[in-house]
Backbone as JSON, one array per atom type, in Angstrom:
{
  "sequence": "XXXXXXXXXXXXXXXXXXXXXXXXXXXXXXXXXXXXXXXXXXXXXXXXXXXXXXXXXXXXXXXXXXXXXXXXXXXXXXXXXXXXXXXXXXXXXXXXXXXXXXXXXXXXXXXXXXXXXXXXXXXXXXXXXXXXXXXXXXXXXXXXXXXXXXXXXXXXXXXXXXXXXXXXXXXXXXXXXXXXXXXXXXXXXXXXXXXXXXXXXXXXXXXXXXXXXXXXXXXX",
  "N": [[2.25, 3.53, 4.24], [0.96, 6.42, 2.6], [-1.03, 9.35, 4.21], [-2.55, 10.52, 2.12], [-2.65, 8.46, -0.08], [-4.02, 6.31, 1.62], [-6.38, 7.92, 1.95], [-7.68, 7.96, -0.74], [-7.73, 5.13, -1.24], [-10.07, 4.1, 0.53], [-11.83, 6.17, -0.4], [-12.45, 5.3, -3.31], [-13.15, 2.54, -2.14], [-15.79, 3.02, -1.02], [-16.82, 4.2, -3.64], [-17.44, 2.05, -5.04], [-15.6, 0.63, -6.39], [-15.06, 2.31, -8.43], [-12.78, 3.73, -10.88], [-9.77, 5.07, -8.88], [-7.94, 7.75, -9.05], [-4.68, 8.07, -9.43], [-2.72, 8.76, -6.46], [-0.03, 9.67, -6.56], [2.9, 9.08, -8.8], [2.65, 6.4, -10.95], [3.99, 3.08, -12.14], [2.99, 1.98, -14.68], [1.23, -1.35, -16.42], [0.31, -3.75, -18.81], [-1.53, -6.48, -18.54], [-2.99, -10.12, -18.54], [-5.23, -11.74, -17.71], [-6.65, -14.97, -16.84], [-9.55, -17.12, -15.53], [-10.71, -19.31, -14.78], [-13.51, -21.77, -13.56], [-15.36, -24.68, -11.5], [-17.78, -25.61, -9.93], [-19.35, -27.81, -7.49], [-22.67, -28.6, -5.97], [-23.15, -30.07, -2.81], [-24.92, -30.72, -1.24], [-28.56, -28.51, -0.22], [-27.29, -26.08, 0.82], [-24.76, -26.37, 1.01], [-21.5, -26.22, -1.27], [-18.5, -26.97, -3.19], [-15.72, -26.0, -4.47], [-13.52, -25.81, -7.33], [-10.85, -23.95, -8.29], [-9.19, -22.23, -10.67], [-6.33, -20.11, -11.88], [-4.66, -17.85, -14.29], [-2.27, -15.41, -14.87], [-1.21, -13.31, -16.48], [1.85, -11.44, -17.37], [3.89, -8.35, -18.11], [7.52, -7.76, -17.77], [7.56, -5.62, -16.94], [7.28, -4.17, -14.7], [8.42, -5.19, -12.69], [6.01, -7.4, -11.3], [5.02, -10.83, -11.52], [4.13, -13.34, -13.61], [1.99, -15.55, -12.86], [0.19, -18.06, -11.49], [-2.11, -20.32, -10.3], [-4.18, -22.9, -7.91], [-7.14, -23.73, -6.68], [-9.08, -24.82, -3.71], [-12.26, -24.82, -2.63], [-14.39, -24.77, -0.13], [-17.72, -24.04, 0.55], [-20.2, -23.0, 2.56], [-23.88, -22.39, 3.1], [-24.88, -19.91, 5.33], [-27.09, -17.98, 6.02], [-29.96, -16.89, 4.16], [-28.58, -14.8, 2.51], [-25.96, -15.23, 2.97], [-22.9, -16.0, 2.77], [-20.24, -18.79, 4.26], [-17.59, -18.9, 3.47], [-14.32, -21.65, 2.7], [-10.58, -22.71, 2.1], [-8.05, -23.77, -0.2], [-4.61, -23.45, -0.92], [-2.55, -23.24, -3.92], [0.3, -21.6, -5.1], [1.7, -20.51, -7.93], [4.1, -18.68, -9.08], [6.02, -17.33, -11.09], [8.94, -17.08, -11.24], [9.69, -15.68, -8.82], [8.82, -16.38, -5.44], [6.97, -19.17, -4.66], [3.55, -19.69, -3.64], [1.68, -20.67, -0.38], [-1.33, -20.89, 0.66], [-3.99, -20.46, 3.19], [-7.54, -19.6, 3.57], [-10.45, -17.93, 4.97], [-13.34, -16.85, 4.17], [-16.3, -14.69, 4.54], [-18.88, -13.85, 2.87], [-21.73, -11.48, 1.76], [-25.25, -10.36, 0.66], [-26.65, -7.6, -0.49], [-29.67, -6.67, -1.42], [-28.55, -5.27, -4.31], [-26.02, -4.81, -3.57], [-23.13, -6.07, -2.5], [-20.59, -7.82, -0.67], [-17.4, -8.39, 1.01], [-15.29, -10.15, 3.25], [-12.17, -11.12, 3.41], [-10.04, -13.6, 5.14], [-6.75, -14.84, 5.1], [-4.16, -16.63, 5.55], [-0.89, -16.9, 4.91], [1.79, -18.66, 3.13], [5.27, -18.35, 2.56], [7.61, -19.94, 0.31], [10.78, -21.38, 1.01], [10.75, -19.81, 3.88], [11.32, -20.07, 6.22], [8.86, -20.95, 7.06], [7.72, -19.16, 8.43], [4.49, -17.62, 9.07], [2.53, -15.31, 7.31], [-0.08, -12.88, 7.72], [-2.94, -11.66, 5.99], [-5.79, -9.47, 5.19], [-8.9, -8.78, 3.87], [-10.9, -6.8, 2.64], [-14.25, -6.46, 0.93], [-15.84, -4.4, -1.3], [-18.57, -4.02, -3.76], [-21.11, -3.92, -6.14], [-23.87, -5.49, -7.87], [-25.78, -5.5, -10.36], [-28.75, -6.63, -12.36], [-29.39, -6.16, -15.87], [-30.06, -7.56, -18.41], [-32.06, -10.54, -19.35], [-29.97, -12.34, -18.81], [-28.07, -11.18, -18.47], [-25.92, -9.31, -16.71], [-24.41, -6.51, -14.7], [-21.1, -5.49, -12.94], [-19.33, -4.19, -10.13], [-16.74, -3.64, -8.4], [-14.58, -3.27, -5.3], [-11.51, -3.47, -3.74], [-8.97, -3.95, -0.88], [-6.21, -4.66, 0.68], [-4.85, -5.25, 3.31], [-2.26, -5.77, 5.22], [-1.19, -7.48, 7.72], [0.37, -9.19, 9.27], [3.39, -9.59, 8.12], [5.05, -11.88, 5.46], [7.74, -11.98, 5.58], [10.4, -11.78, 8.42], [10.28, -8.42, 9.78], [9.28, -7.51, 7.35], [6.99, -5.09, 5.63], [3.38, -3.97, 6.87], [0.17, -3.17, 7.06], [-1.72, -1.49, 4.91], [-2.0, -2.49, 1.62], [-2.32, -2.7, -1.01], [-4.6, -2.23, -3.55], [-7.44, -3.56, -5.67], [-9.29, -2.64, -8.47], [-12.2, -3.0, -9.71], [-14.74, -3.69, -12.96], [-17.2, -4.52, -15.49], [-19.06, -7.2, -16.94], [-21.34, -10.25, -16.43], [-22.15, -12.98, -18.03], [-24.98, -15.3, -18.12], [-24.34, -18.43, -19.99], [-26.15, -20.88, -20.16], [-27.8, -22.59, -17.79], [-25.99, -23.5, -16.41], [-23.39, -22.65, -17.1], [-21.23, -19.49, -16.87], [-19.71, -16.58, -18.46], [-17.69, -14.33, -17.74], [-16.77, -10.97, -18.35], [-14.13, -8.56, -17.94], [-12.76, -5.34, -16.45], [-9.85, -4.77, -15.11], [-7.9, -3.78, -12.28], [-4.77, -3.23, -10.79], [-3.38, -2.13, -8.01], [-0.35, -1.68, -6.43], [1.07, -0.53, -3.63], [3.47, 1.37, -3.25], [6.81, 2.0, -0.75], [8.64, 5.37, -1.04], [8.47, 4.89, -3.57], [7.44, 4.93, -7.38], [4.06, 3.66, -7.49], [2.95, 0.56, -8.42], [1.19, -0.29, -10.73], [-1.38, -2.73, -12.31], [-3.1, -3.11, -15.22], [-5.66, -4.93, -16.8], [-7.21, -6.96, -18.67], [-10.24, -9.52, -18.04], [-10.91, -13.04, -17.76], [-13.59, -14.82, -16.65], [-14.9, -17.97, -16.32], [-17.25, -19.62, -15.51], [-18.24, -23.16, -14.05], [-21.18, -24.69, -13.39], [-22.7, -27.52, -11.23]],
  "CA": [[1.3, 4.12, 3.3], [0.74, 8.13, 3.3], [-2.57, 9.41, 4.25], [-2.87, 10.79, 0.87], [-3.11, 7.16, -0.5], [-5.32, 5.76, 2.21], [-7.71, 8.7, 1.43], [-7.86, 7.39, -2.17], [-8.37, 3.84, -1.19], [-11.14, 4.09, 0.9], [-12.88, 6.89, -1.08], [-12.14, 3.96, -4.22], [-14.5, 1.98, -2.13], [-16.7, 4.07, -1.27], [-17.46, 4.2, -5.28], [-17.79, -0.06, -5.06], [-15.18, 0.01, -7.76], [-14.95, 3.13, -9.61], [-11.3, 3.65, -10.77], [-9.47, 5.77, -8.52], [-7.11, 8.43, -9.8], [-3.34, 7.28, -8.87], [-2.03, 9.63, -5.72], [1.09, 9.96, -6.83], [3.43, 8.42, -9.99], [2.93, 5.23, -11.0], [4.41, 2.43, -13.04], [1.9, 1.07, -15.53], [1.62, -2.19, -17.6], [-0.87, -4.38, -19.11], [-1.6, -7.39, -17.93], [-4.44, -10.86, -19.46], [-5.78, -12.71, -16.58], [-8.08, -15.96, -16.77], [-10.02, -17.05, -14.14], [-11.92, -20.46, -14.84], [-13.8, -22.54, -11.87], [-15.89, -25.32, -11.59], [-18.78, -25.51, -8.41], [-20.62, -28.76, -7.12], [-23.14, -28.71, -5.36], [-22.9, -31.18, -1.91], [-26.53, -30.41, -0.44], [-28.85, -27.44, -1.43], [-26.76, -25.45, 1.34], [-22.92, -26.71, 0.75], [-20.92, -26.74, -2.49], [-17.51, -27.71, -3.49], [-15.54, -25.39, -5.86], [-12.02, -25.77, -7.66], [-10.87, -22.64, -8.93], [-7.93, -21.9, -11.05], [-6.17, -18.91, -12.11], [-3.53, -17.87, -14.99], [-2.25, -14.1, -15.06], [0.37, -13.31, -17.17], [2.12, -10.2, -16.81], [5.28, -8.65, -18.54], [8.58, -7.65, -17.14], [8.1, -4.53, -17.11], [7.11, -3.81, -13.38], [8.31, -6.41, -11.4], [5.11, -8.68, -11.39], [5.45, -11.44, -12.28], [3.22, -14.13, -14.28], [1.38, -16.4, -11.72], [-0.69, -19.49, -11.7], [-2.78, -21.11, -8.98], [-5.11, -24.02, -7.98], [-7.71, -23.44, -5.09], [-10.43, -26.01, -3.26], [-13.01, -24.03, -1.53], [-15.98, -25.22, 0.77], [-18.5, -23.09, 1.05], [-21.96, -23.34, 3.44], [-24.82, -21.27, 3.08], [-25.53, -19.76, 6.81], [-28.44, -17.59, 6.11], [-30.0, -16.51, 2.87], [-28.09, -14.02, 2.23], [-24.55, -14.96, 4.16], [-22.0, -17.85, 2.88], [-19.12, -18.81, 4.83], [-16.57, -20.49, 2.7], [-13.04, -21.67, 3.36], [-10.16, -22.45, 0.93], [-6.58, -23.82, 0.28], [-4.37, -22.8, -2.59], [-1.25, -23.54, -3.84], [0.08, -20.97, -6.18], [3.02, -20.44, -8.47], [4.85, -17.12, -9.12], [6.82, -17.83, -12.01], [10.35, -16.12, -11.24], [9.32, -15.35, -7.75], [8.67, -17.5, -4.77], [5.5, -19.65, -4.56], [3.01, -19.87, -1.98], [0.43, -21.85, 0.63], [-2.47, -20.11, 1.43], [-4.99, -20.91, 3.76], [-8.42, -18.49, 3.36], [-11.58, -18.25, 5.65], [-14.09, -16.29, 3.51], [-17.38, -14.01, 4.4], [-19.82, -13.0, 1.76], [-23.23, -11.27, 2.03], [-25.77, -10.37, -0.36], [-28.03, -6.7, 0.47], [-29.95, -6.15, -2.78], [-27.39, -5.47, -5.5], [-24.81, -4.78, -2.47], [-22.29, -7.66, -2.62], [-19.67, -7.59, 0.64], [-16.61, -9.7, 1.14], [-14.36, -10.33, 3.33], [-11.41, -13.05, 3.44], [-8.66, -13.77, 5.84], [-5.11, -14.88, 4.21], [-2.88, -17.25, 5.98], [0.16, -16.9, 3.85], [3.29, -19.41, 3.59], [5.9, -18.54, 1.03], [8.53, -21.0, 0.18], [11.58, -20.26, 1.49], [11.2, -18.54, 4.33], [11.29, -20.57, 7.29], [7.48, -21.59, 7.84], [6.43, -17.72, 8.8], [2.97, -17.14, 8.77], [1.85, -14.05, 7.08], [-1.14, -12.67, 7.92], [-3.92, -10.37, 5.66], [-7.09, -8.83, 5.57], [-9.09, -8.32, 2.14], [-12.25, -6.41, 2.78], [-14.59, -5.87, -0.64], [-17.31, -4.1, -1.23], [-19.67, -3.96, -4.52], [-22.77, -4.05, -6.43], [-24.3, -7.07, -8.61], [-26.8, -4.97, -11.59], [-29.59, -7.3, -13.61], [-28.8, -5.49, -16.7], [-30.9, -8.0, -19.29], [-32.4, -11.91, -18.06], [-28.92, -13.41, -18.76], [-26.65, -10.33, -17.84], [-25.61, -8.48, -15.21], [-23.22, -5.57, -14.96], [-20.79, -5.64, -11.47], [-18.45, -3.15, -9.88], [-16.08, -3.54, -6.53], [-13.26, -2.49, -4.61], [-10.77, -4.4, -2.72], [-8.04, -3.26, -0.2], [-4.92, -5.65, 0.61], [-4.5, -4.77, 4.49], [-0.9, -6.69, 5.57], [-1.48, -7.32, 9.24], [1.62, -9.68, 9.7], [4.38, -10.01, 6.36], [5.76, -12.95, 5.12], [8.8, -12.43, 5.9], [10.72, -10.58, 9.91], [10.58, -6.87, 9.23], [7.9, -6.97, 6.11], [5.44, -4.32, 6.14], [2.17, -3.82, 7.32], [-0.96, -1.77, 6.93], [-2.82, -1.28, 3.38], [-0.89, -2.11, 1.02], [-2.36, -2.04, -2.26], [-5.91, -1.68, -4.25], [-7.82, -4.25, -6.74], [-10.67, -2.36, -8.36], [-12.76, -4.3, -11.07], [-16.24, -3.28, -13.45], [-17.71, -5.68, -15.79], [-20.44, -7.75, -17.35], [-21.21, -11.54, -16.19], [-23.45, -13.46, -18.71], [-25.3, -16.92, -18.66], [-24.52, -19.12, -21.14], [-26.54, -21.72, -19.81], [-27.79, -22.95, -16.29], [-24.55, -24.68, -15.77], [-21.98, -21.91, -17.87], [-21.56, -18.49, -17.06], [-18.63, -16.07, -18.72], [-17.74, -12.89, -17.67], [-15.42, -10.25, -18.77], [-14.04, -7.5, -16.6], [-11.68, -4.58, -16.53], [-9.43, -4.67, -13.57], [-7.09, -2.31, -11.88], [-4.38, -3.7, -9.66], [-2.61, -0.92, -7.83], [0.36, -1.98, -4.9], [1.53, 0.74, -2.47], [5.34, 1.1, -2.87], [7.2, 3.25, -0.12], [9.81, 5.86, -2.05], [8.86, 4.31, -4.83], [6.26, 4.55, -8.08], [3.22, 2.38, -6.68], [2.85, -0.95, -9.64], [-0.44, -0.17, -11.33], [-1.38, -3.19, -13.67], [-4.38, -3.07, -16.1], [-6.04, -6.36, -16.94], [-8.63, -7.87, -19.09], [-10.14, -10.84, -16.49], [-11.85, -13.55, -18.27], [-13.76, -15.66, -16.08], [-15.5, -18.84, -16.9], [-17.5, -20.81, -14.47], [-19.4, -24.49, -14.72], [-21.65, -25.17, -11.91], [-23.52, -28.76, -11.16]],
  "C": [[0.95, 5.53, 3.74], [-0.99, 8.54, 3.29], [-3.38, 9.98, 2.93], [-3.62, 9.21, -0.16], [-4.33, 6.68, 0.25], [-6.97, 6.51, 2.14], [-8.15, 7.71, 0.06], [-8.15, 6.06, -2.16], [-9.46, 3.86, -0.58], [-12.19, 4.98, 0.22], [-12.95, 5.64, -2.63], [-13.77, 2.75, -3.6], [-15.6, 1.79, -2.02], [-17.67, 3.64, -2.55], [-17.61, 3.07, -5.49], [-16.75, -0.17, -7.04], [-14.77, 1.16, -8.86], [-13.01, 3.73, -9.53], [-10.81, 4.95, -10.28], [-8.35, 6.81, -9.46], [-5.29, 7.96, -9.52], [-2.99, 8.66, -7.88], [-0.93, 10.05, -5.54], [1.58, 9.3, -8.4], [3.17, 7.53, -9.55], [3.45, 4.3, -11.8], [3.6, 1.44, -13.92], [2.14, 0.4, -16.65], [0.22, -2.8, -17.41], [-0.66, -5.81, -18.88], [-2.48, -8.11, -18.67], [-4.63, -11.3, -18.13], [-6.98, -13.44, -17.03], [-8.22, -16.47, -15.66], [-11.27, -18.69, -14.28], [-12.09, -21.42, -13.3], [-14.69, -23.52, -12.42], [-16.66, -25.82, -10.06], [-19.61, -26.97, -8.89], [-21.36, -28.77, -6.22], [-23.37, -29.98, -4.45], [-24.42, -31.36, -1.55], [-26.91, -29.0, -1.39], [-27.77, -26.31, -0.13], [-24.79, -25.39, 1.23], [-22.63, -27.1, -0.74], [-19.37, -26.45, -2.31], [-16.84, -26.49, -4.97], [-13.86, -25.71, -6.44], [-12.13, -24.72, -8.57], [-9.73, -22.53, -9.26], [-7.39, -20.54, -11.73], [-5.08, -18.78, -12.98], [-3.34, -15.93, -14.94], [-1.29, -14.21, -15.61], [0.44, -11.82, -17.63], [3.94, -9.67, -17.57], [5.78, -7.99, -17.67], [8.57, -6.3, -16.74], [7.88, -3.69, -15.47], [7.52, -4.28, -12.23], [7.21, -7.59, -11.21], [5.28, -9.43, -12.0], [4.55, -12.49, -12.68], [2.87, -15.35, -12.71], [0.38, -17.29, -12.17], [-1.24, -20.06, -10.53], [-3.88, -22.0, -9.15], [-5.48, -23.3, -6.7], [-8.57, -24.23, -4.91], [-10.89, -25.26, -2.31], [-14.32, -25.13, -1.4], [-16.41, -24.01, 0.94], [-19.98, -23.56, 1.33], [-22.43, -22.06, 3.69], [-25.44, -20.76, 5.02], [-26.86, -19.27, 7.15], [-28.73, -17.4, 4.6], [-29.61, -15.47, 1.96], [-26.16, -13.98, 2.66], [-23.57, -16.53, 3.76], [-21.13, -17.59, 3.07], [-18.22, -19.52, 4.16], [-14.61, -20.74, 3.6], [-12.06, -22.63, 2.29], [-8.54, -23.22, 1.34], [-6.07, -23.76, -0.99], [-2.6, -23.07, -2.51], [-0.9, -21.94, -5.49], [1.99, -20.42, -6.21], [3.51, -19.12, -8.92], [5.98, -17.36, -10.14], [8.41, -16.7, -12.04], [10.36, -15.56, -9.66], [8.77, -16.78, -6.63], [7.71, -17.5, -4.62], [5.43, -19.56, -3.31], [1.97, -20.85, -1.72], [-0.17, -20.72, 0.71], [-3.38, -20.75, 1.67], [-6.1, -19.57, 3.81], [-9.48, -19.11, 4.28], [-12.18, -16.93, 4.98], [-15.46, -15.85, 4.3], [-18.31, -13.49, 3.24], [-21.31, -12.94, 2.07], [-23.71, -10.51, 0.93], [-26.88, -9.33, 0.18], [-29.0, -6.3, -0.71], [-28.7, -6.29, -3.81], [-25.89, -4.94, -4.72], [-23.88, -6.26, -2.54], [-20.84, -6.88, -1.4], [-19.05, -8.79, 0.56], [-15.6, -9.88, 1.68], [-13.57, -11.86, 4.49], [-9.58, -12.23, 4.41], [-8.45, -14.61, 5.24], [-4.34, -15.52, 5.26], [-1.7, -17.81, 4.95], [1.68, -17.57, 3.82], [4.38, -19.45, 2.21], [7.28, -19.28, 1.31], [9.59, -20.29, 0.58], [12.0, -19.88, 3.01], [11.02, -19.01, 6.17], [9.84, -21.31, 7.94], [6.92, -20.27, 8.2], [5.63, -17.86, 8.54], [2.98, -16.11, 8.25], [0.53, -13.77, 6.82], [-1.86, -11.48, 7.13], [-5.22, -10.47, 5.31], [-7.6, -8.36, 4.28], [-10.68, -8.41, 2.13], [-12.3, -6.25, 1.31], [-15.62, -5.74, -0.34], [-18.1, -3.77, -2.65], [-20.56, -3.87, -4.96], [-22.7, -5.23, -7.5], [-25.72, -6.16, -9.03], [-27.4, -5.92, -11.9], [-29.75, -5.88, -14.73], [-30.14, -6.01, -18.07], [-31.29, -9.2, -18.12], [-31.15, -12.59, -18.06], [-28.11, -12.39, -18.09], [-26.91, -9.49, -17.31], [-24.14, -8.08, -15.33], [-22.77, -5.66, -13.09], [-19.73, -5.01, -11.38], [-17.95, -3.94, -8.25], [-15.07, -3.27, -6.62], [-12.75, -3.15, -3.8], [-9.7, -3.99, -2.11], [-7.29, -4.58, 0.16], [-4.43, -5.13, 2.18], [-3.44, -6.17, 5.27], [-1.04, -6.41, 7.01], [-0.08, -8.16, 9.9], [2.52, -9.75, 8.34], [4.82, -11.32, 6.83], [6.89, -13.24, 5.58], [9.34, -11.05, 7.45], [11.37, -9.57, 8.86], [10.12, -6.78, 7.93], [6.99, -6.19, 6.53], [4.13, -4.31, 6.29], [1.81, -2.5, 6.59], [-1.06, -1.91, 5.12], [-1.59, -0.79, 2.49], [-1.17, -2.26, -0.55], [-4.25, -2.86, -2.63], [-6.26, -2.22, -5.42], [-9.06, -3.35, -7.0], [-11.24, -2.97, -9.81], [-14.11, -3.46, -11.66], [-15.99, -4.07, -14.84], [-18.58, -6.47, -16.06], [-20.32, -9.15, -17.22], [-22.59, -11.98, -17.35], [-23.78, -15.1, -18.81], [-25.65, -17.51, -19.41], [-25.73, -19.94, -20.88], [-27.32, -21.72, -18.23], [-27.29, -23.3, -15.45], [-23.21, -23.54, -16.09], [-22.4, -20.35, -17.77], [-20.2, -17.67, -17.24], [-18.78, -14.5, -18.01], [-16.28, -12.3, -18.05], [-15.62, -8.81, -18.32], [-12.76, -6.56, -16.83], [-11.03, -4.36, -14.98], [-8.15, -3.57, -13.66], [-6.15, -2.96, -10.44], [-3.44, -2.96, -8.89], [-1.79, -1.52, -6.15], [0.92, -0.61, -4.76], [2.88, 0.71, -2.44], [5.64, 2.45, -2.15], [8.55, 3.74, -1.33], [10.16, 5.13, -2.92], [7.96, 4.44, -5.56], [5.06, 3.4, -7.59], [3.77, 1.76, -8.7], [1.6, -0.82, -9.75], [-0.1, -1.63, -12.51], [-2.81, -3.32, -13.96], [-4.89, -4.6, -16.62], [-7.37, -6.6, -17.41], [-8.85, -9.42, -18.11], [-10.93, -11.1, -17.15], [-12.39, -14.89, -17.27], [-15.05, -16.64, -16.72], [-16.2, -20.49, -15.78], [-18.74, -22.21, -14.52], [-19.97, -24.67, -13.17], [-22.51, -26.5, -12.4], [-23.95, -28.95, -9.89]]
}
């Protein structure tokens, strides 16, 4: 990654989200992504979430349409600080699926929202490698009206081991998101979000894709 880029990602988060400019050419397509979950509460400190994911993506970049299931635990440590932890199976439709194992951070400073998740990554294939990454975020969380709330962040993709011997390392590409969450209910809350998914290609156009993100979550 050239220091030109890594300027632009970190100033990106800096702004908790505000869409960077692209630092060179890029190859842009549009993208839908849904995002529905469902949270139980175990105690008033531990809940239980299954989280699923559909993106669908055309041909025109290389990405390719994806699908996943995830089971997260998460325990409240302080009142402001939950530790969760995660396992995911997820499909890559034309591309090879993966395992992932996640250990999650999130903290809460006012309308500050912080997050970051280690990535143990196993793609089919490829002998059992581990691949290892790093996916700091940083944000804000607005009260906007009493049901809605406007939310911005920035996410970096830092490849600390690849998937596969002789995959690259170091920061390798840039989710940035903004967005309105609203509660239906006490139990149902939708949100809809403009995202920005930008990978780092060497001597090559980075893969910008654009994405409406509809998320839809039931808690009990």
């Amino acid at each position: 990654m050239t220091e030109t880029r890594l300027l632009a990602a970190l100033g990106a988060c800096a702004a908790f989200g505000v869409l960077a400019a692209p630092a060179q050419a890029t190859d842009d397509d549009l993208e839908f992504w849904l995002n529905p979950s469902v949270a139980y509460d175990l105690d008033s400190d531990t809940s239980l979430e299954l989280e699923t994911a559909q993106r669908f993506r055309s041909a025109g970049n290389g990405r390719v349409d994806t699908y996943f299931f995830r089971a997260w635990l998460a325990q409240d440590i302080a009142d402001n600080v939950t530790l969760a932890g995660a396992l995911e199976r997820r499909i890559n439709d034309g591309g090879s699926n993966e395992t992932r194992v996640m250990q999650q951070l999130s903290t809460r400073h006012g309308i500050v929202r912080t997050r970051l998740r280690l990535e143990q990554r196993f793609v089919d294939n490829r002998g059992g490698r581990m691949g290892l990454r790093l996916r700091p975020r940083l944000g804000v969380a607005i009260p906007v009206a009493e049901r809605l709330s406007f939310g911005s962040d920035a996410e970096l993709f830092w490849t600390l081991r690849g998937t596969s011997a002789g995959g690259g390392t170091g920061i390798t590409g840039l989710r940035t998101q903004v967005g309105f969450d609203y509660e239906i209910s006490d139990t149902i809350e939708l949100g809809l979000t403009y995202l920005r998914q930008q990978d780092f290609e060497d001597n090559a156009p980075d893969e910008v894709g654009h994405a409406p993100l509809i998320t839809l979550d039931f808690a009990f």
